[in-house]
Amino acid sequence: MYVGELMKRRKLSMKEKLSYGMGDFASNLVYQGISIFILFYWTDYAGISAAVAGTILLISRIFDGVIDVVFGNLVDKTKSKYGKARPYLLWLALPFAFSAMITFWTPGTNGIADIIFAFVSYNVTMVIYTAINIPYGVLSVKMTDDQVERGSLGVFRGIGALIGSMLVAIIAPMLIEVVGYTWTFLIIGLVAAASLLVTFKGTEEHVGLTQEDKVTPFKEGFVALLKNKPWLIMLLVGILVFTFSGLKMTSNIYMAKYYFGDESLVGILNVMMMPGMLIGMGVATLLFRRFGKIKTTVFGNLIMFLATVAFYFIFQSPDDLVLFYGFLVLNGAFLGIGTAGFFAMIADTIEYGEWKTKKRIEGLTYSAASVGTKIGGGVGAALVGWLLALVHYNGTLATQPEAVSSMIVWINLWIPGMICLIVAIVLSFNKVDKLYPQIMQDLDARKGVKEV
């Protein structure tokens, strides 16, 4: 009898879903905290120029993308008493906490030593994040092969990420004011470590537990990925979506200080996206069931593009702060739907690839898709640094050139709006939602003839 067949369409308990969501809560406490504050910390506290800081971020994300593929291949080869994905959450929880702290420390030389230390410490943290996040993504595939349940896991993952992002955006500025950046991120890191252990303890791997589980060599797996059209589409979508996220989160801190003239608003600006994201993720499962993940996400991005165009002509001055709050909530709603859909759609490309090539490559599929998210986040943050440098921004100056304010608004509105339009166009070419029932029927037929 085929063992995997016993687990087909496996339904998950609320405990499993909540435990799984805690993993992205943990990751986003650290990852979003770094994404929000690191460029500002480097430019305004470590004395690193905006152009150099932006370049560090982009080079680091490209390097991290290569590391993604390495760890994806490693996960595919992993066999332990805890499974394929879960052990990494146990092994790397504490190293993640301490690396987060070191990222927000500087030698204070105001020279090349600060730049080198910033590059090295940031990359150590990102490598550990990758070594946690790739297996964490694979874990959803190992927990169930039910498409609706995976969509639900995507929502719980998104809600966990949202709460983690919200907490760090609210609490970090207050902690930083009291204990500084270094101790703040040690505290955040330790909370993240504890949360990862909850995910490890509260989840189990069920799918693919057969004696014929075969490890696909890296070269064969990579060739199979290139034949997986839906995965290639999602790779590009990942780059675009996380460029959007990186732009918004990074530029909000500059909007607060230099456009609205109140640095204390940074926590509020980032938090204003969170209620919208919570609403978006809350209705995502219902929309996915009714319209499908792809169609829902395509129309959501089209609506967001049109809303951005309209808002640009309404938003006239720093006095329109309340109006800007409302726009951020709207941004968050559609970002919430898109984020939940993205991770669920990546999971579905694994079955498509297996159906098309007869090779099931979970770790490499997730890791290579993660390359897109890392590059996107890096491009988003780097664009902020480069475009600010273009208008002669200098974080050590009390007064910035007039062009800085206009550029910050342009970065925060127009570029993200155009990204939404491009995402809608690209994603419309992904047909997996329509094919998925036939894919699973064919895969069941193949596996049904195997015996253990």
Coordinates of C-alpha atoms in Angstrom, one line a residue:
M1 CA 0.0 0.0 0.0
Y2 CA 1.2 3.5 -0.8
V3 CA 1.7 5.3 2.5
G4 CA 1.2 8.8 1.0
E5 CA -2.3 7.8 -0.1
L6 CA -3.4 7.5 3.5
M7 CA -2.6 11.2 4.0
K8 CA -4.2 12.5 0.8
R9 CA -6.2 15.7 1.3
R10 CA -5.2 15.7 4.9
K11 CA -7.0 18.2 7.0
L12 CA -5.1 20.2 9.6
S13 CA -6.1 21.0 13.2
M14 CA -6.2 24.6 14.5
K15 CA -3.3 23.8 16.7
E16 CA -1.1 22.8 13.7
K17 CA -2.2 26.0 11.8
L18 CA -1.5 28.3 14.7
S19 CA 1.9 26.6 15.4
Y20 CA 2.8 27.0 11.7
G21 CA 1.9 30.6 11.8
M22 CA 4.2 31.2 14.7
G23 CA 7.1 30.5 12.4
D24 CA 6.6 33.5 10.2
F25 CA 5.7 35.5 13.3
A26 CA 9.3 34.8 14.5
S27 CA 10.9 35.3 11.1
N28 CA 9.2 38.7 10.6
L29 CA 10.0 40.0 14.0
V30 CA 13.6 39.9 13.0
Y31 CA 13.4 40.2 9.2
Q32 CA 11.0 43.1 9.0
G33 CA 12.7 44.8 11.9
I34 CA 15.9 44.7 10.0
S35 CA 14.2 45.7 6.7
I36 CA 12.5 48.7 8.4
F37 CA 15.4 50.1 10.4
I38 CA 18.7 48.9 8.9
L39 CA 19.1 51.5 6.1
F40 CA 18.1 54.3 8.5
Y41 CA 20.5 52.9 11.2
W42 CA 23.4 52.8 8.7
T43 CA 22.8 56.2 7.2
D44 CA 21.9 58.2 10.3
Y45 CA 23.7 56.3 13.1
A46 CA 26.7 54.4 11.6
G47 CA 27.5 57.3 9.2
I48 CA 27.4 55.2 6.0
S49 CA 26.3 57.0 2.9
A50 CA 22.9 56.2 1.4
A51 CA 24.4 55.0 -1.9
V52 CA 26.9 52.7 -0.2
A53 CA 24.2 51.4 2.2
G54 CA 21.8 50.7 -0.7
T55 CA 24.6 48.9 -2.6
I56 CA 25.4 46.7 0.5
L57 CA 21.7 45.7 0.6
L58 CA 21.5 44.7 -3.0
I59 CA 24.8 42.8 -3.1
S60 CA 23.8 41.1 0.1
R61 CA 20.4 40.0 -1.2
I62 CA 22.0 38.6 -4.4
F63 CA 24.5 36.7 -2.3
D64 CA 21.6 35.5 -0.1
G65 CA 19.8 34.3 -3.2
V66 CA 22.7 32.0 -4.0
I67 CA 22.6 30.7 -0.4
D68 CA 18.9 30.1 -0.8
V69 CA 19.6 27.5 -3.6
V70 CA 22.3 25.9 -1.5
F71 CA 20.0 25.4 1.5
G72 CA 17.1 24.3 -0.8
N73 CA 19.3 21.5 -2.1
L74 CA 20.4 20.7 1.4
V75 CA 16.8 20.4 2.7
D76 CA 16.0 18.0 -0.2
K77 CA 18.8 15.8 1.1
T78 CA 17.9 16.1 4.8
K79 CA 16.7 13.0 6.7
S80 CA 16.4 13.1 10.4
K81 CA 14.1 11.7 13.2
Y82 CA 12.4 15.1 13.1
G83 CA 11.7 15.0 9.4
K84 CA 13.1 17.0 6.4
A85 CA 12.2 20.6 7.4
R86 CA 11.4 20.8 11.1
P87 CA 15.0 20.2 12.5
Y88 CA 16.3 23.5 11.1
L89 CA 13.8 25.4 13.3
L90 CA 15.3 23.7 16.4
W91 CA 18.9 24.0 15.4
L92 CA 19.0 27.7 14.4
A93 CA 16.6 29.4 16.8
L94 CA 19.2 30.8 19.2
P95 CA 21.8 31.7 16.5
F96 CA 19.1 33.7 14.8
A97 CA 18.5 35.7 18.0
F98 CA 22.2 36.6 18.6
S99 CA 22.9 37.5 14.9
A100 CA 20.0 39.9 15.0
M101 CA 21.6 41.8 17.9
I102 CA 25.1 42.0 16.2
T103 CA 23.5 43.4 13.0
F104 CA 22.7 46.6 15.0
W105 CA 26.1 47.2 16.4
T106 CA 28.9 49.1 14.8
P107 CA 32.7 49.6 15.6
G108 CA 32.1 53.4 15.4
T109 CA 35.1 54.2 13.3
N110 CA 33.1 56.2 10.7
G111 CA 35.2 54.6 8.1
I112 CA 35.7 51.4 6.1
A113 CA 35.6 49.2 9.2
D114 CA 32.0 50.2 9.7
I115 CA 31.1 49.3 6.1
I116 CA 32.8 45.9 6.3
F117 CA 31.2 45.1 9.6
A118 CA 27.8 46.2 8.4
F119 CA 28.2 43.9 5.3
V120 CA 29.4 40.9 7.3
S121 CA 27.0 41.1 10.2
Y122 CA 24.0 41.7 7.9
N123 CA 24.9 38.7 5.7
V124 CA 25.4 36.4 8.7
T125 CA 21.9 37.2 9.9
M126 CA 20.4 36.8 6.4
V127 CA 22.1 33.4 5.9
I128 CA 20.6 32.1 9.2
Y129 CA 17.2 33.6 8.2
T130 CA 17.5 31.7 4.9
A131 CA 18.4 28.4 6.7
I132 CA 15.3 28.8 8.7
N133 CA 12.9 30.1 6.1
I134 CA 13.5 27.6 3.3
P135 CA 12.7 24.6 5.5
Y136 CA 9.8 26.5 7.0
G137 CA 8.3 27.0 3.5
V138 CA 8.8 23.3 2.7
L139 CA 7.1 22.4 6.0
S140 CA 3.7 23.5 4.6
V141 CA 4.1 21.1 1.7
K142 CA 5.1 18.3 4.1
M143 CA 2.1 18.9 6.4
T144 CA -0.7 18.5 3.7
D145 CA -1.3 18.1 0.0
D146 CA -4.8 19.5 0.1
Q147 CA -4.9 22.7 -2.0
V148 CA -7.4 24.5 0.3
E149 CA -5.5 23.5 3.5
R150 CA -2.4 24.9 1.9
G151 CA -4.2 28.1 1.2
S152 CA -5.3 28.2 4.8
L153 CA -1.7 27.6 5.9
G154 CA -0.7 30.5 3.7
V155 CA -3.2 32.7 5.5
F156 CA -2.0 31.7 8.9
R157 CA 1.6 32.2 7.8
G158 CA 0.6 35.6 6.5
I159 CA -1.2 36.5 9.7
G160 CA 1.8 35.4 11.8
A161 CA 4.0 37.6 9.5
L162 CA 1.6 40.5 9.9
I163 CA 1.5 40.3 13.7
G164 CA 5.3 40.0 13.9
S165 CA 5.7 42.9 11.5
M166 CA 3.2 45.0 13.5
L167 CA 4.8 44.3 16.8
V168 CA 8.3 45.2 15.7
A169 CA 7.0 48.3 14.0
I170 CA 5.2 49.5 17.2
I171 CA 7.5 48.2 19.9
A172 CA 11.0 48.6 18.4
P173 CA 10.9 52.4 18.2
M174 CA 9.9 52.6 21.9
L175 CA 12.6 50.1 22.9
I176 CA 15.2 51.8 20.8
E177 CA 14.6 55.0 22.6
V178 CA 15.1 53.3 26.0
V179 CA 17.9 50.7 25.4
G180 CA 19.2 51.5 21.9
Y181 CA 19.3 49.4 18.8
T182 CA 21.6 46.6 19.9
W183 CA 19.7 45.5 23.0
T184 CA 16.3 46.0 21.3
F185 CA 17.2 43.5 18.7
L186 CA 18.5 41.0 21.2
I187 CA 15.1 41.1 22.9
I188 CA 13.4 40.7 19.6
G189 CA 15.7 37.9 18.6
L190 CA 15.0 35.9 21.8
V191 CA 11.2 36.2 21.3
A192 CA 11.7 35.0 17.7
A193 CA 13.7 32.0 18.9
A194 CA 11.0 31.0 21.4
S195 CA 8.4 31.2 18.7
L196 CA 10.4 29.0 16.3
L197 CA 10.5 26.4 19.0
V198 CA 6.7 26.5 19.2
T199 CA 6.5 25.8 15.4
F200 CA 8.9 22.9 15.8
K201 CA 6.9 21.4 18.6
G202 CA 3.4 21.9 17.2
T203 CA 3.8 20.7 13.7
E204 CA 4.4 17.3 12.0
E205 CA 5.5 16.2 8.5
H206 CA 3.0 13.8 6.9
V207 CA 3.3 14.0 3.1
G208 CA 5.8 12.0 1.0
L209 CA 6.7 9.5 3.8
T210 CA 7.4 6.6 1.5
Q211 CA 10.3 4.1 1.3
E212 CA 10.8 5.3 -2.3
D213 CA 11.4 8.9 -1.4
K214 CA 14.2 9.6 -3.9
V215 CA 16.6 12.5 -3.7
T216 CA 16.8 14.3 -7.0
P217 CA 20.4 15.4 -7.9
F218 CA 20.8 19.2 -8.0
K219 CA 21.5 19.4 -11.7
E220 CA 18.4 17.4 -12.6
G221 CA 16.3 19.3 -10.1
F222 CA 17.4 22.7 -11.5
V223 CA 16.7 21.6 -15.1
A224 CA 13.2 20.4 -14.0
L225 CA 12.6 23.8 -12.4
L226 CA 13.4 25.6 -15.6
K227 CA 10.7 23.5 -17.3
N228 CA 8.1 24.5 -14.7
K229 CA 6.5 27.6 -16.3
P230 CA 4.2 28.4 -13.3
W231 CA 7.3 28.4 -11.0
L232 CA 9.1 30.8 -13.3
I233 CA 6.1 33.1 -13.3
M234 CA 6.0 33.0 -9.5
L235 CA 9.7 33.7 -9.3
L236 CA 9.1 36.9 -11.1
V237 CA 6.0 37.7 -9.1
G238 CA 8.1 37.2 -5.9
I239 CA 10.7 39.7 -7.1
L240 CA 8.0 42.2 -7.8
V241 CA 5.8 41.7 -4.7
F242 CA 8.8 42.0 -2.3
T243 CA 10.2 44.9 -4.2
F244 CA 6.9 46.6 -3.4
S245 CA 7.1 45.6 0.2
G246 CA 10.7 46.7 0.5
L247 CA 10.0 50.1 -1.0
K248 CA 7.0 50.8 1.2
M249 CA 8.6 49.6 4.5
T250 CA 11.9 51.3 3.9
S251 CA 10.6 54.6 2.5
N252 CA 8.0 55.0 5.2
I253 CA 10.7 55.9 7.7
Y254 CA 11.9 58.7 5.4
M255 CA 8.3 59.8 4.8
A256 CA 7.9 60.3 8.5
K257 CA 11.1 62.2 9.1
Y258 CA 11.5 64.3 6.0
Y259 CA 8.1 64.6 4.4
F260 CA 5.8 64.8 7.4
G261 CA 8.6 66.3 9.6
D262 CA 8.0 63.9 12.6
E263 CA 10.4 60.9 13.0
S264 CA 8.1 59.5 15.7
L265 CA 5.5 58.8 13.0
V266 CA 7.6 55.9 11.6
G267 CA 6.0 53.3 13.8
I268 CA 2.5 54.6 13.0
L269 CA 3.1 54.7 9.2
N270 CA 4.3 51.1 9.1
V271 CA 1.5 49.9 11.5
M272 CA -1.2 51.6 9.4
M273 CA -0.6 48.9 6.8
M274 CA -1.2 46.2 9.3
P275 CA -5.0 46.5 9.9
G276 CA -5.4 46.4 6.1
M277 CA -3.2 43.3 5.8
L278 CA -5.2 41.7 8.6
I279 CA -8.4 42.4 6.7
G280 CA -6.9 41.2 3.4
M281 CA -5.7 37.9 4.9
G282 CA -8.9 37.5 6.8
V283 CA -11.0 37.4 3.6
A284 CA -8.3 35.8 1.5
T285 CA -9.4 32.2 2.2
L286 CA -13.0 33.0 1.2
L287 CA -11.9 34.8 -2.0
F288 CA -9.5 32.0 -2.9
R289 CA -12.3 29.4 -2.5
R290 CA -14.7 31.5 -4.6
F291 CA -12.5 32.8 -7.3
G292 CA -9.2 31.0 -7.0
K293 CA -5.9 32.3 -5.8
I294 CA -4.6 33.6 -9.1
K295 CA -7.7 35.4 -10.2
T296 CA -8.2 37.0 -6.8
T297 CA -4.6 38.3 -6.7
V298 CA -4.7 39.6 -10.3
F299 CA -7.8 41.7 -9.8
G300 CA -6.5 42.9 -6.4
N301 CA -3.3 44.3 -8.0
L302 CA -5.3 46.0 -10.8
I303 CA -7.5 47.7 -8.2
M304 CA -4.4 48.8 -6.2
F305 CA -2.8 50.3 -9.3
L306 CA -5.9 52.3 -10.1
A307 CA -6.2 53.4 -6.5
T308 CA -2.5 54.6 -6.5
V309 CA -3.1 56.7 -9.7
A310 CA -6.1 58.3 -8.1
F311 CA -4.4 58.9 -4.8
Y312 CA -1.4 60.6 -6.4
F313 CA -3.6 63.4 -7.7
I314 CA -5.5 63.7 -4.4
F315 CA -2.4 63.7 -2.1
Q316 CA -1.2 67.3 -2.1
S317 CA 0.8 68.2 1.0
P318 CA 2.1 67.0 4.4
D319 CA -1.2 68.2 5.9
D320 CA -3.0 65.2 4.2
L321 CA -1.6 62.8 6.9
V322 CA -5.0 61.2 7.7
L323 CA -5.6 60.6 4.0
F324 CA -2.2 59.0 3.8
Y325 CA -3.1 56.7 6.7
G326 CA -6.2 55.6 4.8
F327 CA -4.1 54.8 1.7
L328 CA -1.7 52.7 3.7
V329 CA -4.6 50.7 5.1
L330 CA -5.7 50.0 1.5
N331 CA -2.1 49.1 0.5
G332 CA -2.0 46.7 3.4
A333 CA -5.3 45.0 2.4
F334 CA -4.1 44.1 -1.1
L335 CA -0.6 43.2 0.1
G336 CA -2.2 40.8 2.6
I337 CA -4.2 39.0 -0.1
G338 CA -1.2 38.9 -2.4
T339 CA 1.3 37.6 0.3
A340 CA -1.1 34.8 1.4
G341 CA -1.7 33.9 -2.2
F342 CA 2.0 33.9 -3.2
F343 CA 3.1 31.3 -0.7
A344 CA 0.2 29.0 -1.5
M345 CA 0.8 29.4 -5.2
I346 CA 4.4 28.5 -4.8
A347 CA 3.4 25.2 -3.0
D348 CA 1.1 24.4 -5.9
T349 CA 4.0 24.7 -8.4
I350 CA 5.6 21.7 -6.6
E351 CA 2.8 19.4 -7.7
Y352 CA 2.8 20.9 -11.2
G353 CA 6.5 20.2 -11.5
E354 CA 6.1 16.6 -10.3
W355 CA 3.2 16.2 -12.8
K356 CA 5.2 17.6 -15.6
T357 CA 8.7 16.2 -15.0
K358 CA 8.1 13.2 -12.6
K359 CA 10.5 14.9 -10.1
R360 CA 9.3 16.2 -6.7
I361 CA 11.8 18.9 -5.6
E362 CA 10.3 20.6 -2.6
G363 CA 13.4 22.3 -1.1
L364 CA 14.9 23.5 -4.3
T365 CA 11.5 24.8 -5.5
Y366 CA 11.0 26.9 -2.3
S367 CA 14.6 28.0 -2.1
A368 CA 14.7 29.2 -5.7
A369 CA 11.4 31.1 -5.3
S370 CA 12.9 32.6 -2.1
V371 CA 15.6 34.0 -4.3
G372 CA 12.9 36.1 -5.9
T373 CA 11.7 37.4 -2.5
K374 CA 15.2 38.2 -1.3
I375 CA 16.2 40.0 -4.6
G376 CA 12.9 41.9 -4.5
G377 CA 13.4 43.0 -0.9
G378 CA 17.0 44.0 -1.7
V379 CA 16.0 45.9 -4.9
G380 CA 13.2 47.7 -3.0
A381 CA 15.6 48.8 -0.2
A382 CA 18.4 49.6 -2.6
L383 CA 16.2 51.7 -4.8
V384 CA 15.3 53.9 -1.8
G385 CA 19.0 54.4 -1.1
W386 CA 20.0 55.0 -4.7
L387 CA 17.2 57.4 -5.6
L388 CA 17.8 59.4 -2.4
A389 CA 21.5 59.6 -3.3
L390 CA 20.4 60.9 -6.7
V391 CA 18.9 64.0 -5.1
H392 CA 21.9 64.4 -2.8
Y393 CA 20.3 63.1 0.4
N394 CA 22.8 63.0 3.4
G395 CA 21.6 61.5 6.6
T396 CA 24.1 63.5 8.7
L397 CA 22.6 66.9 7.6
A398 CA 19.9 68.6 9.7
T399 CA 18.2 70.0 6.6
Q400 CA 17.9 68.1 3.3
P401 CA 17.7 69.5 -0.3
E402 CA 14.2 70.3 -1.4
A403 CA 14.2 67.5 -4.0
V404 CA 14.4 64.9 -1.3
S405 CA 10.8 65.4 -0.1
S406 CA 9.5 65.0 -3.7
M407 CA 11.6 62.0 -4.4
I408 CA 10.4 60.3 -1.2
V409 CA 6.8 60.7 -2.3
W410 CA 7.6 59.4 -5.7
I411 CA 9.3 56.3 -4.2
N412 CA 6.4 55.7 -1.9
L413 CA 3.6 56.0 -4.4
W414 CA 4.4 55.8 -8.1
I415 CA 6.9 52.9 -8.2
P416 CA 4.8 50.6 -6.0
G417 CA 1.7 51.4 -8.1
M418 CA 3.5 50.4 -11.3
I419 CA 4.7 47.2 -9.6
C420 CA 1.0 46.3 -8.9
L421 CA 0.1 46.7 -12.6
I422 CA 3.1 44.5 -13.7
V423 CA 2.2 41.8 -11.1
A424 CA -1.3 41.6 -12.5
I425 CA -0.1 41.1 -16.0
V426 CA 2.6 38.5 -15.2
L427 CA 0.4 36.5 -12.9
S428 CA -2.4 36.2 -15.5
F429 CA -0.2 33.8 -17.4
N430 CA -0.3 31.3 -14.5
K431 CA -3.0 28.6 -15.1
V432 CA -2.3 26.2 -12.2
D433 CA -5.6 26.9 -10.5
K434 CA -7.5 25.5 -13.5
L435 CA -5.2 22.6 -13.9
Y436 CA -4.8 21.6 -10.2
P437 CA -7.7 19.1 -10.0
Q438 CA -6.4 17.2 -13.1
I439 CA -2.8 17.4 -11.8
M440 CA -3.8 15.8 -8.4
Q441 CA -5.9 13.1 -10.2
D442 CA -3.0 12.1 -12.4
L443 CA -0.5 12.1 -9.5
D444 CA -2.8 10.0 -7.4
A445 CA -3.1 7.5 -10.3
R446 CA 0.7 7.3 -10.6
K447 CA 1.2 6.8 -6.9
G448 CA -1.7 4.4 -6.5
V449 CA 0.2 1.7 -8.3
K450 CA 3.2 1.9 -6.0
E451 CA 3.5 -0.3 -3.0
V452 CA 5.5 -0.2 0.2

